[in-house]
Coordinates of C-alpha atoms and ligand atoms in Angstrom, one line a residue:
M11 CA 149.7 84.4 101.0
T12 CA 148.3 87.8 101.8
R13 CA 150.6 90.4 103.2
W14 CA 150.5 94.1 103.9
R15 CA 152.9 96.8 104.9
Y16 CA 151.7 99.4 107.4
A17 CA 152.4 102.7 109.0
A18 CA 150.5 104.3 111.9
A19 CA 150.3 107.5 113.9
T20 CA 148.1 109.1 116.5
D21 CA 148.2 112.7 117.6
T22 CA 146.4 114.8 120.3
G23 CA 145.5 117.5 117.8
V24 CA 145.5 121.3 118.4
V25 CA 142.5 121.7 120.7
R26 CA 142.3 118.7 123.0
E27 CA 144.5 118.4 126.0
T28 CA 144.7 114.6 126.0
N29 CA 144.6 111.9 123.4
Q30 CA 141.7 109.4 124.0
D31 CA 142.4 107.6 120.7
A32 CA 144.4 104.4 120.7
I33 CA 145.8 102.4 117.8
F34 CA 147.6 99.2 117.0
A35 CA 149.0 97.8 113.8
D36 CA 151.1 94.7 112.9
D37 CA 151.4 92.1 110.2
I38 CA 147.9 90.7 110.7
L39 CA 145.8 93.3 112.5
A40 CA 145.1 97.1 112.3
L41 CA 143.0 98.7 115.0
V42 CA 141.7 102.2 115.8
A43 CA 139.7 103.0 118.9
D44 CA 138.3 106.5 119.6
G45 CA 137.5 106.7 123.3
M46 CA 134.9 108.9 124.9
G47 CA 134.1 109.8 128.5
G48 CA 135.3 112.4 131.0
H49 CA 138.2 112.1 133.6
A50 CA 140.4 110.1 131.1
A51 CA 137.7 107.3 131.0
G52 CA 137.8 107.4 127.2
E53 CA 141.5 106.6 127.3
V54 CA 140.7 103.6 129.5
A55 CA 137.9 102.3 127.2
A56 CA 140.1 102.7 124.1
A57 CA 143.1 101.0 125.8
I58 CA 141.0 98.1 127.0
T59 CA 139.8 97.6 123.5
I60 CA 143.2 97.7 121.8
E61 CA 144.8 95.3 124.3
L62 CA 142.0 92.8 124.4
V63 CA 141.3 92.7 120.7
R64 CA 145.0 92.4 119.9
D65 CA 145.6 89.6 122.4
E66 CA 142.5 87.6 121.5
F67 CA 142.9 87.9 117.8
H68 CA 146.5 86.8 118.0
K69 CA 145.3 83.7 119.8
R70 CA 142.5 83.1 117.2
P71 CA 143.1 84.9 113.9
T72 CA 139.7 84.1 112.3
V73 CA 136.5 86.1 111.7
E74 CA 135.0 84.4 114.7
G75 CA 138.0 85.2 116.8
L76 CA 138.0 88.9 115.9
Y77 CA 134.3 89.1 116.5
M78 CA 134.5 87.4 119.9
A79 CA 137.5 89.7 120.8
I80 CA 135.4 92.9 120.2
E81 CA 132.5 91.4 122.1
A82 CA 134.8 90.6 125.0
A83 CA 136.1 94.2 124.9
N84 CA 132.6 95.5 125.2
R85 CA 131.8 93.3 128.2
T86 CA 135.1 94.3 129.9
I87 CA 134.4 98.0 129.5
L88 CA 130.9 97.7 130.9
A89 CA 132.3 95.7 133.9
D90 CA 135.1 98.2 134.5
A91 CA 132.6 101.1 134.4
R92 CA 130.4 99.3 136.9
D93 CA 133.3 98.8 139.3
N94 CA 134.7 102.3 138.9
S95 CA 132.0 104.9 139.2
E96 CA 134.3 107.7 138.0
R97 CA 134.4 105.9 134.7
F98 CA 130.7 105.5 134.4
G99 CA 129.5 106.1 130.8
M100 CA 132.9 105.6 129.1
G101 CA 132.8 104.0 125.7
T102 CA 134.8 103.8 122.5
T103 CA 134.5 103.2 118.8
V104 CA 136.4 100.4 117.2
I105 CA 137.4 99.8 113.6
A106 CA 139.6 96.9 112.7
V107 CA 141.0 95.1 109.7
G108 CA 142.3 91.6 110.4
L109 CA 143.9 89.1 108.0
T110 CA 141.5 86.3 108.9
R111 CA 142.1 82.6 108.2
G112 CA 139.1 80.7 106.7
N113 CA 138.3 77.0 107.2
D114 CA 140.0 76.4 103.9
G115 CA 143.2 78.0 105.2
V116 CA 142.9 81.0 102.9
V117 CA 143.8 84.3 104.5
S118 CA 141.8 87.4 103.5
P119 CA 141.2 90.8 105.0
T120 CA 138.0 91.4 107.0
L121 CA 136.7 94.7 108.3
F122 CA 134.9 95.1 111.6
N123 CA 133.2 98.4 112.6
V124 CA 131.3 99.9 115.5
G125 CA 131.0 103.6 115.8
D126 CA 132.1 106.5 113.5
S127 CA 135.8 105.7 112.9
R128 CA 136.3 105.1 109.2
A129 CA 137.9 102.7 106.7
Y130 CA 138.7 103.8 103.1
Q131 CA 140.0 101.8 100.2
V132 CA 142.6 103.6 98.1
R133 CA 142.9 102.1 94.6
D134 CA 144.5 103.8 91.6
G135 CA 144.3 107.2 93.4
A136 CA 140.6 106.9 94.1
L137 CA 139.1 106.8 97.5
R138 CA 136.1 104.7 98.5
L139 CA 134.5 104.6 101.9
L140 CA 134.3 101.0 103.2
S141 CA 132.5 101.6 106.5
E142 CA 129.3 103.2 107.5
D143 CA 129.2 105.7 110.4
H144 CA 126.9 104.7 113.3
S145 CA 125.9 108.2 114.1
V146 CA 122.4 109.7 114.2
A147 CA 123.1 112.0 111.3
E148 CA 124.6 109.4 109.1
E149 CA 121.8 106.9 109.9
W150 CA 119.4 109.6 108.8
V151 CA 121.3 110.0 105.5
R152 CA 120.9 106.3 104.8
M153 CA 117.1 106.6 105.7
G154 CA 116.8 109.5 103.2
R155 CA 115.9 112.1 106.0
L156 CA 119.1 114.1 105.4
T157 CA 121.4 114.7 102.5
P158 CA 125.1 114.0 103.0
E159 CA 125.8 117.8 102.9
E160 CA 123.2 118.4 105.6
A161 CA 124.7 115.6 107.8
K162 CA 128.1 117.3 107.7
V163 CA 126.8 120.3 109.7
H164 CA 124.0 118.6 111.6
P165 CA 124.1 119.0 115.4
R166 CA 123.7 115.2 115.9
R167 CA 126.5 114.2 113.6
H168 CA 128.7 113.3 116.6
Q169 CA 126.0 111.4 118.5
L170 CA 126.7 107.7 118.1
T171 CA 124.1 105.1 117.7
R172 CA 126.5 102.3 118.4
A173 CA 129.7 102.1 120.5
L174 CA 131.5 99.7 122.8
G175 CA 130.6 100.3 126.5
I176 CA 127.0 101.3 126.0
E177 CA 125.0 98.1 126.5
E178 CA 125.5 94.3 126.6
E179 CA 123.7 94.0 123.2
L180 CA 126.3 94.8 120.5
E181 CA 125.9 94.9 116.8
I182 CA 129.1 94.8 114.7
D183 CA 129.4 95.4 111.0
V184 CA 131.5 92.8 109.3
V185 CA 132.7 93.2 105.7
S186 CA 134.8 90.7 103.8
L187 CA 137.2 92.9 101.8
N188 CA 138.3 92.5 98.2
A189 CA 141.9 93.5 98.0
L190 CA 144.4 93.6 95.1
P191 CA 148.2 94.0 95.3
G192 CA 148.9 97.7 95.5
D193 CA 145.6 98.6 97.2
R194 CA 145.8 100.7 100.3
I195 CA 143.4 100.8 103.2
L196 CA 143.2 103.9 105.4
L197 CA 141.8 103.5 108.9
C198 CA 141.2 106.7 110.9
S199 CA 139.3 108.3 113.7
D200 CA 136.9 111.2 113.0
G201 CA 139.6 113.7 114.0
L202 CA 141.0 113.0 110.5
S203 CA 137.9 112.5 108.4
N204 CA 136.1 115.6 109.9
E205 CA 139.0 117.9 109.0
L206 CA 139.9 116.8 105.5
S207 CA 137.9 116.6 102.3
N208 CA 137.7 113.4 100.3
E209 CA 139.9 114.9 97.7
T210 CA 142.7 115.7 100.2
L211 CA 142.3 112.3 101.8
A212 CA 142.6 110.6 98.4
Q213 CA 145.6 112.7 97.3
L214 CA 147.6 112.3 100.5
A215 CA 146.7 108.6 101.1
S216 CA 147.6 107.6 97.6
S217 CA 150.8 109.6 97.1
P218 CA 153.7 107.5 96.0
T219 CA 155.7 108.3 99.1
P220 CA 156.7 105.8 101.8
L221 CA 153.7 104.9 103.9
K222 CA 155.1 106.5 107.0
D223 CA 155.4 109.8 105.1
S224 CA 151.8 109.6 103.8
V225 CA 150.6 109.0 107.4
D226 CA 152.6 112.0 108.7
H227 CA 151.3 114.2 106.0
L228 CA 147.7 113.3 106.8
V229 CA 148.1 114.1 110.5
A230 CA 149.9 117.3 109.7
E231 CA 147.2 118.4 107.3
A232 CA 144.4 117.7 109.8
N233 CA 146.3 119.8 112.4
Q234 CA 146.7 122.5 109.8
C235 CA 142.9 122.5 109.3
G236 CA 142.3 123.1 113.0
G237 CA 143.1 119.8 114.7
H238 CA 139.8 120.0 116.7
D239 CA 139.9 116.4 117.8
N240 CA 142.5 113.6 118.4
I241 CA 143.8 112.3 115.0
S242 CA 144.6 108.7 114.4
V243 CA 145.7 107.2 111.1
I244 CA 146.7 103.7 109.9
L245 CA 147.7 103.1 106.3
L246 CA 148.0 99.5 105.0
E247 CA 149.3 98.6 101.6
F248 CA 148.9 95.1 100.2
D249 CA 152.1 93.6 98.8
E250 CA 150.6 90.2 98.0
V251 CA 147.1 88.8 97.9
S252 CA 146.5 85.1 97.9
V253 CA 143.0 85.3 96.4
A254 CA 140.9 88.2 95.4
T255 CA 137.7 87.6 97.5
T256 CA 134.4 89.0 96.5
E257 CA 133.4 91.8 98.8
I258 CA 130.4 91.1 100.9
K259 CA 128.6 94.2 101.9
R260 CA 126.7 94.5 105.1
T261 CA 123.1 95.6 105.3
V262 CA 122.4 98.3 107.9
S263 CA 119.6 97.1 110.2
T264 CA 118.8 97.2 113.8
R265 CA 117.0 93.9 113.5
P266 CA 118.7 90.6 114.4
P267 CA 120.5 89.3 111.4
P268 CA 119.4 86.1 109.6
V269 CA 121.0 82.9 110.7
V270 CA 123.8 82.1 108.3
Q271 CA 125.2 78.6 107.9
G272 CA 128.9 78.1 108.4
S273 CA 131.5 80.8 109.0
L274 CA 130.7 84.3 110.2
A275 CA 132.7 85.4 107.1
T276 CA 129.6 84.8 105.0
S277 CA 127.6 87.1 107.1
S278 CA 128.0 90.8 106.5
H279 CA 126.2 92.0 109.6
V280 CA 126.2 90.0 112.8
S281 CA 124.6 90.5 116.2
K282 CA 125.9 89.4 119.5
R283 CA 123.1 87.0 120.4
P284 CA 119.4 86.5 119.7
R285 CA 117.4 89.4 121.1
R286 CA 115.8 88.7 124.5
F287 CA 112.6 90.1 125.7
T288 CA 113.4 93.5 127.2
W289 CA 111.2 95.8 129.2
R290 CA 110.5 97.8 126.0
V291 CA 109.1 94.7 124.4
W292 CA 107.0 93.9 127.4
A293 CA 105.8 97.5 127.7
G294 CA 104.9 97.5 124.0
T295 CA 103.0 94.3 124.3
A296 CA 101.1 95.5 127.3
L297 CA 100.2 98.8 125.6
F298 CA 99.0 96.9 122.5
A299 CA 96.8 94.7 124.7
L300 CA 95.4 97.7 126.5
V301 CA 94.5 99.4 123.3
L302 CA 93.0 96.2 122.0
V303 CA 90.8 95.6 125.1
G304 CA 89.8 99.3 125.1
G305 CA 88.8 99.1 121.5
V306 CA 86.7 96.0 122.2
L307 CA 85.0 97.6 125.2
V308 CA 84.1 100.7 123.1
V309 CA 82.6 98.6 120.3
H310 CA 80.7 96.5 122.9
W311 CA 79.3 99.6 124.5
Y312 CA 78.2 101.1 121.2
A313 CA 76.7 97.7 120.0
Y314 CA 74.4 97.5 123.1
S315 CA 73.8 101.1 123.8
T316 CA 70.3 101.1 122.3
Y317 CA 67.0 99.2 122.2
Y318 CA 64.5 98.6 119.5
I319 CA 61.0 97.2 119.1
G320 CA 60.8 94.5 116.4
N321 CA 58.9 91.6 115.0
D322 CA 59.7 88.2 116.6
A323 CA 58.0 85.7 114.4
G324 CA 54.7 87.6 114.5
T325 CA 55.0 88.8 118.1
M326 CA 56.0 92.3 119.2
A327 CA 59.3 92.1 121.1
I328 CA 62.0 94.4 122.5
Y329 CA 65.7 93.8 121.6
Q330 CA 68.9 95.3 123.0
G331 CA 71.5 96.2 120.4
Q332 CA 71.9 97.6 116.9
P333 CA 69.3 96.1 114.5
N334 CA 72.0 94.7 112.2
G335 CA 74.5 94.0 114.9
V336 CA 78.1 95.4 115.2
L337 CA 80.9 93.1 114.2
W338 CA 80.3 89.9 116.3
F339 CA 78.0 91.7 118.8
K340 CA 74.5 90.7 117.7
P341 CA 71.2 92.1 119.2
H342 CA 69.4 89.9 121.7
K343 CA 65.7 89.8 122.8
V344 CA 65.1 91.3 126.3
F345 CA 61.3 91.4 126.5
D346 CA 58.5 89.6 124.7
T347 CA 55.1 91.4 124.8
T348 CA 53.3 88.3 123.4
F349 CA 51.2 90.8 121.5
P350 CA 50.5 89.8 117.8
V351 CA 52.0 92.2 115.3
A352 CA 49.1 91.5 113.0
Q353 CA 46.8 93.2 115.5
L354 CA 48.7 96.5 115.3
L355 CA 47.5 99.4 113.2
P356 CA 48.9 99.1 109.6
S357 CA 51.0 102.2 110.1
D358 CA 52.6 100.7 113.3
Q359 CA 53.2 97.4 111.6
K360 CA 55.1 99.2 108.9
A361 CA 57.1 101.2 111.5
L362 CA 57.9 97.9 113.3
D363 CA 59.3 96.4 110.1
S364 CA 61.8 99.2 109.9
T365 CA 62.4 98.8 113.6
I366 CA 61.6 101.4 116.2
S367 CA 64.7 102.5 118.2
E368 CA 64.6 103.8 121.8
P369 CA 67.5 104.9 124.0
T370 CA 66.4 102.8 127.1
L371 CA 64.4 99.7 127.9
A372 CA 61.8 101.8 129.8
D373 CA 61.3 104.0 126.7
A374 CA 60.9 100.9 124.5
L375 CA 58.4 99.4 126.8
K376 CA 56.5 102.7 127.0
Y377 CA 56.3 102.9 123.2
A378 CA 55.3 99.3 122.8
T379 CA 52.5 99.8 125.3
H380 CA 51.5 102.9 123.4
I381 CA 51.1 101.3 120.0
R382 CA 49.2 98.3 121.6
N383 CA 46.8 100.8 123.3
M384 CA 46.3 102.6 120.0
W385 CA 45.1 99.3 118.5
R386 CA 42.7 98.8 121.5
V387 CA 41.3 102.3 121.1
H388 CA 40.7 101.5 117.4
Q389 CA 38.9 98.3 118.3
S390 CA 36.6 100.0 120.8
V391 CA 35.7 102.5 118.2
L392 CA 34.8 99.7 115.8
H393 CA 32.7 97.9 118.4
A394 CA 30.8 101.1 119.2
A395 CA 29.7 101.3 115.6
T396 CA 26.1 100.4 114.4
T397 CA 25.7 97.6 112.0
T398 CA 22.6 97.5 109.7
T399 CA 21.7 94.6 107.4
T400 CA 19.2 95.0 104.6
T401 CA 18.0 92.6 101.9
I402 CA 16.6 94.0 98.6
N403 CA 15.7 91.6 95.8
G404 CA 17.7 88.8 97.3
V405 CA 20.9 91.0 97.7
T406 CA 22.1 91.4 101.3
T407 CA 24.0 94.7 102.1
T408 CA 25.8 95.3 105.5
T409 CA 26.4 98.9 106.5
V410 CA 28.7 99.9 109.4
K411 CA 27.9 103.3 110.9
K412 CA 29.8 105.0 113.7
T413 CA 27.8 106.2 116.6
T414 CA 28.4 109.7 117.6
G415 CA 28.2 111.3 121.0
Ligands
MG501 MG1 137.2 111.5 117.8

């Protein structure tokens, strides 16, 4: 048997004119919702959440039941905002602790969180934060981009990264809590946690006064410190715990969680459903394909942007491409001169071995013609020479002499 006693209070605060927070607490469930949205829309979102989660969890007091209840609240808020344009953009945080019944019949406390309302454990006078804020500044702290001190004054500390009423896809943090008799759990909206230091929270939440008095002291102190926002507080104290469960911590991630066999209680971080292909995914895929095709076209252009004269098995030929090829784009022969390389001047043969590059096919043809003509000129000079053969004492000597003029 697991039982708790509870006390709860919600207050408009000093600065705000209305209270858009909503709370609920009984023997098996404690809920805080901090609504947002103009024209009282935040109140509507918070009220929808409290009523729906309370009713659904009472029908099905399990981890799955509480999860489905929060999911249903999200869908209902979205549908209400679609039907009532004056409430467009309304949303709410939700933090809940339910005494959930497992398949084995054991009842244990489970925490659910979306947004920046908070849950603390108070044990032996010490305070420990059980939840993680889903705000831009706090996400950055977890990523190491900000220190906790910087986050407290950062302009985006109030900008939520998750809330009910934003989109159909909803990620909910789920933590199986470890509780001992005498432990207290403090649930609150940010109107409390923003006003009071951890030391003050610990001192007031653990004071050995009746729970109701502790709650009232917390609200009064937050108002004393400025009361800039609506203030909601629920304090639970465990009288009896059937079994001290091991706390399963969540992992903060925007990726879909791994598929876990069995109860959701074994999963510390659950997502509403497998992610579908959204326009962002399609746009990303299309952009990647464009970049890929663009890259291939550039490489193709570079690979075939030049010509060179080479030796094709003893014949002078013209190739298009880079001599050694680029990636899988190899050079190919575009013109065969049928002229034997062996008949070129030695210097041209040597130049041919190291390939002669030209920017266009016309230039390559022009140069090939040039080196072939050079060989012809050389031959005509040779043929124009005078050959003299003399035999002295049986030894024949041949002399080649160029004619002049
Ligand atoms: Mg608030």
